[in-house]
GROMACS .gro file of C-alpha atoms in nm:
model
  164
    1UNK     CA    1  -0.330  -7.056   7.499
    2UNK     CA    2  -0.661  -7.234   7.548
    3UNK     CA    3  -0.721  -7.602   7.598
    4UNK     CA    4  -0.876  -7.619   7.275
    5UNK     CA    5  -0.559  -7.498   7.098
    6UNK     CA    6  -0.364  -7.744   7.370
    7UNK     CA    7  -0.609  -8.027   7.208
    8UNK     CA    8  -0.533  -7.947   6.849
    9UNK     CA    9  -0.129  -7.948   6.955
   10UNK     CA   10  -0.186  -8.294   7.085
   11UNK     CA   11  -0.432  -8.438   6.792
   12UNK     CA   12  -0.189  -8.343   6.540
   13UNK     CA   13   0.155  -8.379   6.667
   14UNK     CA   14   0.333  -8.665   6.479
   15UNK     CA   15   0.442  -8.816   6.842
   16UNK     CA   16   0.367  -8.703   7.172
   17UNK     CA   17   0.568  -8.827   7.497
   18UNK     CA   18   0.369  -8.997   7.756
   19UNK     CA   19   0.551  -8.941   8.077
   20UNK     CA   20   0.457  -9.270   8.298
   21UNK     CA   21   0.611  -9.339   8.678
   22UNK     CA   22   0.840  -9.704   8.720
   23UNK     CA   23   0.677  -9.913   9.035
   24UNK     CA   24   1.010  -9.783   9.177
   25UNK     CA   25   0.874  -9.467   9.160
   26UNK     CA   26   1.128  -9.400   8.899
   27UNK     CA   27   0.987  -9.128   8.566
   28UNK     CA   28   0.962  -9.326   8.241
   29UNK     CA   29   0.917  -9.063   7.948
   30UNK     CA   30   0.859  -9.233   7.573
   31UNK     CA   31   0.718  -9.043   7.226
   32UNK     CA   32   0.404  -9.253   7.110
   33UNK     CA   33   0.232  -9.225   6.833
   34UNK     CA   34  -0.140  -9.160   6.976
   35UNK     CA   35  -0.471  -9.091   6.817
   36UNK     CA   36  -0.741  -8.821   7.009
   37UNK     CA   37  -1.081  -8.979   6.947
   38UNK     CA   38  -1.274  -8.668   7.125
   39UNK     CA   39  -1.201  -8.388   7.352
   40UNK     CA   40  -1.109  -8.630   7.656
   41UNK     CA   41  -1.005  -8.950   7.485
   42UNK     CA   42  -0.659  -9.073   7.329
   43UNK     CA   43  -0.553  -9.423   7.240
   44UNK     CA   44  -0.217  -9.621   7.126
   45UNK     CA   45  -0.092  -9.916   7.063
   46UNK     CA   46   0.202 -10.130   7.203
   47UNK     CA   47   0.297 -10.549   7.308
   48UNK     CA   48   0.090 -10.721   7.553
   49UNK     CA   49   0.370 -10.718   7.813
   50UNK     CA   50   0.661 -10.424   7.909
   51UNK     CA   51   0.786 -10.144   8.062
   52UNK     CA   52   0.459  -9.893   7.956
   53UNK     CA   53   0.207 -10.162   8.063
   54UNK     CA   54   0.379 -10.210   8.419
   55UNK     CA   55   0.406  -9.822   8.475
   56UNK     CA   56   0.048  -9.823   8.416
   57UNK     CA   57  -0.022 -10.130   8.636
   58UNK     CA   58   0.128  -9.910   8.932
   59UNK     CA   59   0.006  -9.578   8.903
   60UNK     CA   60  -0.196  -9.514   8.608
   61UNK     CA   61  -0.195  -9.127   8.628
   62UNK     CA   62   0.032  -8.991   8.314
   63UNK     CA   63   0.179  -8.641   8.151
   64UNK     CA   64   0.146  -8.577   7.792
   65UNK     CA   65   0.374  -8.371   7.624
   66UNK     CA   66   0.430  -8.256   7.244
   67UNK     CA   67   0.564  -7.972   7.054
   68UNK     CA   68   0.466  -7.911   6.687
   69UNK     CA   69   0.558  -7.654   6.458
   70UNK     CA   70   0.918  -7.610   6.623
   71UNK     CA   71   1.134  -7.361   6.415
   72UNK     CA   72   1.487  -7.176   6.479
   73UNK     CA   73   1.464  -6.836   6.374
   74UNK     CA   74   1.581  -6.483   6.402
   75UNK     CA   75   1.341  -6.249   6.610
   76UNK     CA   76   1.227  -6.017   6.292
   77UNK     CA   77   1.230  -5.697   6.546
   78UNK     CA   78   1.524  -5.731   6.746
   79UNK     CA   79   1.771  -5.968   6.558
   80UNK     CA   80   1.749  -6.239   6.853
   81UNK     CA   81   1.803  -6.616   6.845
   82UNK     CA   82   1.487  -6.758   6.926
   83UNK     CA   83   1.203  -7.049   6.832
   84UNK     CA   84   0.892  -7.050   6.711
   85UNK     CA   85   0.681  -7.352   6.844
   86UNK     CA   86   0.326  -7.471   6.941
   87UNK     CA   87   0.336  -7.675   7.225
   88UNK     CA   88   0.066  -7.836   7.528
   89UNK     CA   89   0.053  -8.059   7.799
   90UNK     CA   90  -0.174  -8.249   7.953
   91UNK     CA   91  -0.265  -8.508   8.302
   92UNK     CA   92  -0.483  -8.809   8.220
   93UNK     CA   93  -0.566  -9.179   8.381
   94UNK     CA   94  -0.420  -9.467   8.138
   95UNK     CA   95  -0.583  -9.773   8.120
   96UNK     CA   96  -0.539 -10.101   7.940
   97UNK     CA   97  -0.850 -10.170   7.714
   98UNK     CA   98  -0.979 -10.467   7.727
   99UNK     CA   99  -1.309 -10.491   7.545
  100UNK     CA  100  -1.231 -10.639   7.170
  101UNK     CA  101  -1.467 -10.392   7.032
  102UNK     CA  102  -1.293 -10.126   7.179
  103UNK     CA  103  -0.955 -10.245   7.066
  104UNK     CA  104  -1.031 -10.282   6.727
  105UNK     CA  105  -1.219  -9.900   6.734
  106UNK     CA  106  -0.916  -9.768   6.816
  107UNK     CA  107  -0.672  -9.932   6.598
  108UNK     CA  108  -0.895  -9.845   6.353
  109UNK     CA  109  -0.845  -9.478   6.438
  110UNK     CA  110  -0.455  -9.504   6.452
  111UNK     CA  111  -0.459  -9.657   6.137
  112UNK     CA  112  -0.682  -9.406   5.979
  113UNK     CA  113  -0.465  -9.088   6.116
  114UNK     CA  114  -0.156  -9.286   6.004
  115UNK     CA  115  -0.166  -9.514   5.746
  116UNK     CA  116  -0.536  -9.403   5.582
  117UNK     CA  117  -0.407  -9.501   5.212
  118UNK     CA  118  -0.417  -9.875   5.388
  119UNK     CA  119  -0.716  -9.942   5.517
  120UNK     CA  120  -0.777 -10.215   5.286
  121UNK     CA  121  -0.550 -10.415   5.488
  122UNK     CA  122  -0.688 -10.315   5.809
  123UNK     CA  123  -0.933 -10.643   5.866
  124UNK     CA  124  -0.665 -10.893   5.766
  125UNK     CA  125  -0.412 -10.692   5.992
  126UNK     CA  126  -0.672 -10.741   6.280
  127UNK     CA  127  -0.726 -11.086   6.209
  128UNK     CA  128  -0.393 -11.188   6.250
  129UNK     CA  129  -0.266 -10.968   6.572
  130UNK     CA  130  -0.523 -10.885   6.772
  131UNK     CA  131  -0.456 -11.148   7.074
  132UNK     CA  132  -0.084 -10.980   7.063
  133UNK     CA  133  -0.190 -10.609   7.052
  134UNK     CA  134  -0.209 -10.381   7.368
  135UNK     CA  135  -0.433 -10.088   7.331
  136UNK     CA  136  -0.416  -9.788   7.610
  137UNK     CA  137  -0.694  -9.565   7.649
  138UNK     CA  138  -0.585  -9.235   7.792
  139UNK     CA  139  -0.866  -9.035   7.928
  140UNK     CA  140  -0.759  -8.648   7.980
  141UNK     CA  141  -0.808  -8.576   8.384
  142UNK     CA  142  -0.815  -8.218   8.372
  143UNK     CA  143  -0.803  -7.948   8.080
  144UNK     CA  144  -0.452  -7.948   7.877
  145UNK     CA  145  -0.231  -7.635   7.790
  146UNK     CA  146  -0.066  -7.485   7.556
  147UNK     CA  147   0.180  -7.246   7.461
  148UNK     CA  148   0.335  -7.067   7.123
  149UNK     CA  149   0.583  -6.854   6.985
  150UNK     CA  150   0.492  -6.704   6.665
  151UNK     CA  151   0.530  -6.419   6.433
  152UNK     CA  152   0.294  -6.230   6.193
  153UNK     CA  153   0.355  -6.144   5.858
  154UNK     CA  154   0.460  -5.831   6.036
  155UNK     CA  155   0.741  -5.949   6.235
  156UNK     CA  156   0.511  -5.876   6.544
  157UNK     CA  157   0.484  -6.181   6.820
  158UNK     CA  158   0.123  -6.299   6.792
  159UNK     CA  159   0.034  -6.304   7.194
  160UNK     CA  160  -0.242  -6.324   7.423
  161UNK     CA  161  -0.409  -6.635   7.214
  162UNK     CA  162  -0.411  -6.373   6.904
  163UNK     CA  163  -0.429  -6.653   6.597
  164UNK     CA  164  -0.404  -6.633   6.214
   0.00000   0.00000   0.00000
């Protein structure tokens, strides 16, 4: 599939994992909650100190990874197990933002993809732990991909970046 269907994976997926590399040189793989702000740009949120903030303090290159849409079923045409799924991946740079206007832009953002019934608490929420909130900026170094299983209304696979 094309990077725009990799991108619309990755905006709406509930989590994605963000694959980071230990100064050990050890992989360090954890599902965040991110939010895409454009084409390029993704942002989330985590403490001021830890494990994330040190892998990107040594090598801030990282792999995203999600998987939406992910169903068992039985292939309609030949009776096989199999899985319908949307999935992408993608390389970026990850860096630790440290403009307050910034910040606050993209908690704003997180909040409004997951919490948008709340935003009436968002200014006293900033107020009170800003100083104590990381933000990451992850800034897509080459085009993502993506991938899908999925089935028509026909029972025929939907291939070759076929959509409806």
């Amino acid at each position: 599939m094309d990077a725009s269907f990799a991108l619309e994976v990755l905006s709406k997926a509930p989590f994605v994992t963000v694959c980071f590399t230990k100064p050990n040189g050890a992989p360090y793989g954890v599902p965040l909650s991110l939010v895409a702000t454009d084409d390029k740009t993704f942002y989330f949120h985590c403490a001021t100190e830890g494990e994330k903030l040190d892998c990107i303090a040594a090598n801030p290159v990282v792999h995203l990874s999600a998987v939406s849409r992910c169903k068992p079923t039985v292939g309609p045409k030949d009776g096989s197990f199999t899985l319908e799924f949307r999935s992408a991946m993608a390389v970026g740079k990850a860096e630790v933002v440290t403009d307050d206007a910034e910040k606050i832009e993209a908690l704003r953002a997180i909040c409004l993809r997951f919490l948008p019934k709340h935003m009436d608490a968002f200014d006293a929420s900033i107020a009170r732990s800003l100083g104590r909130t990381a933000v990451v900026r992850i800034t897509l170094t080459e085009p993502p991909t993506g991938k899908r299983k999925e089935y028509d209304k026909n029972g025929e696979e939907m291939k070759w970046g076929r959509m409806e």
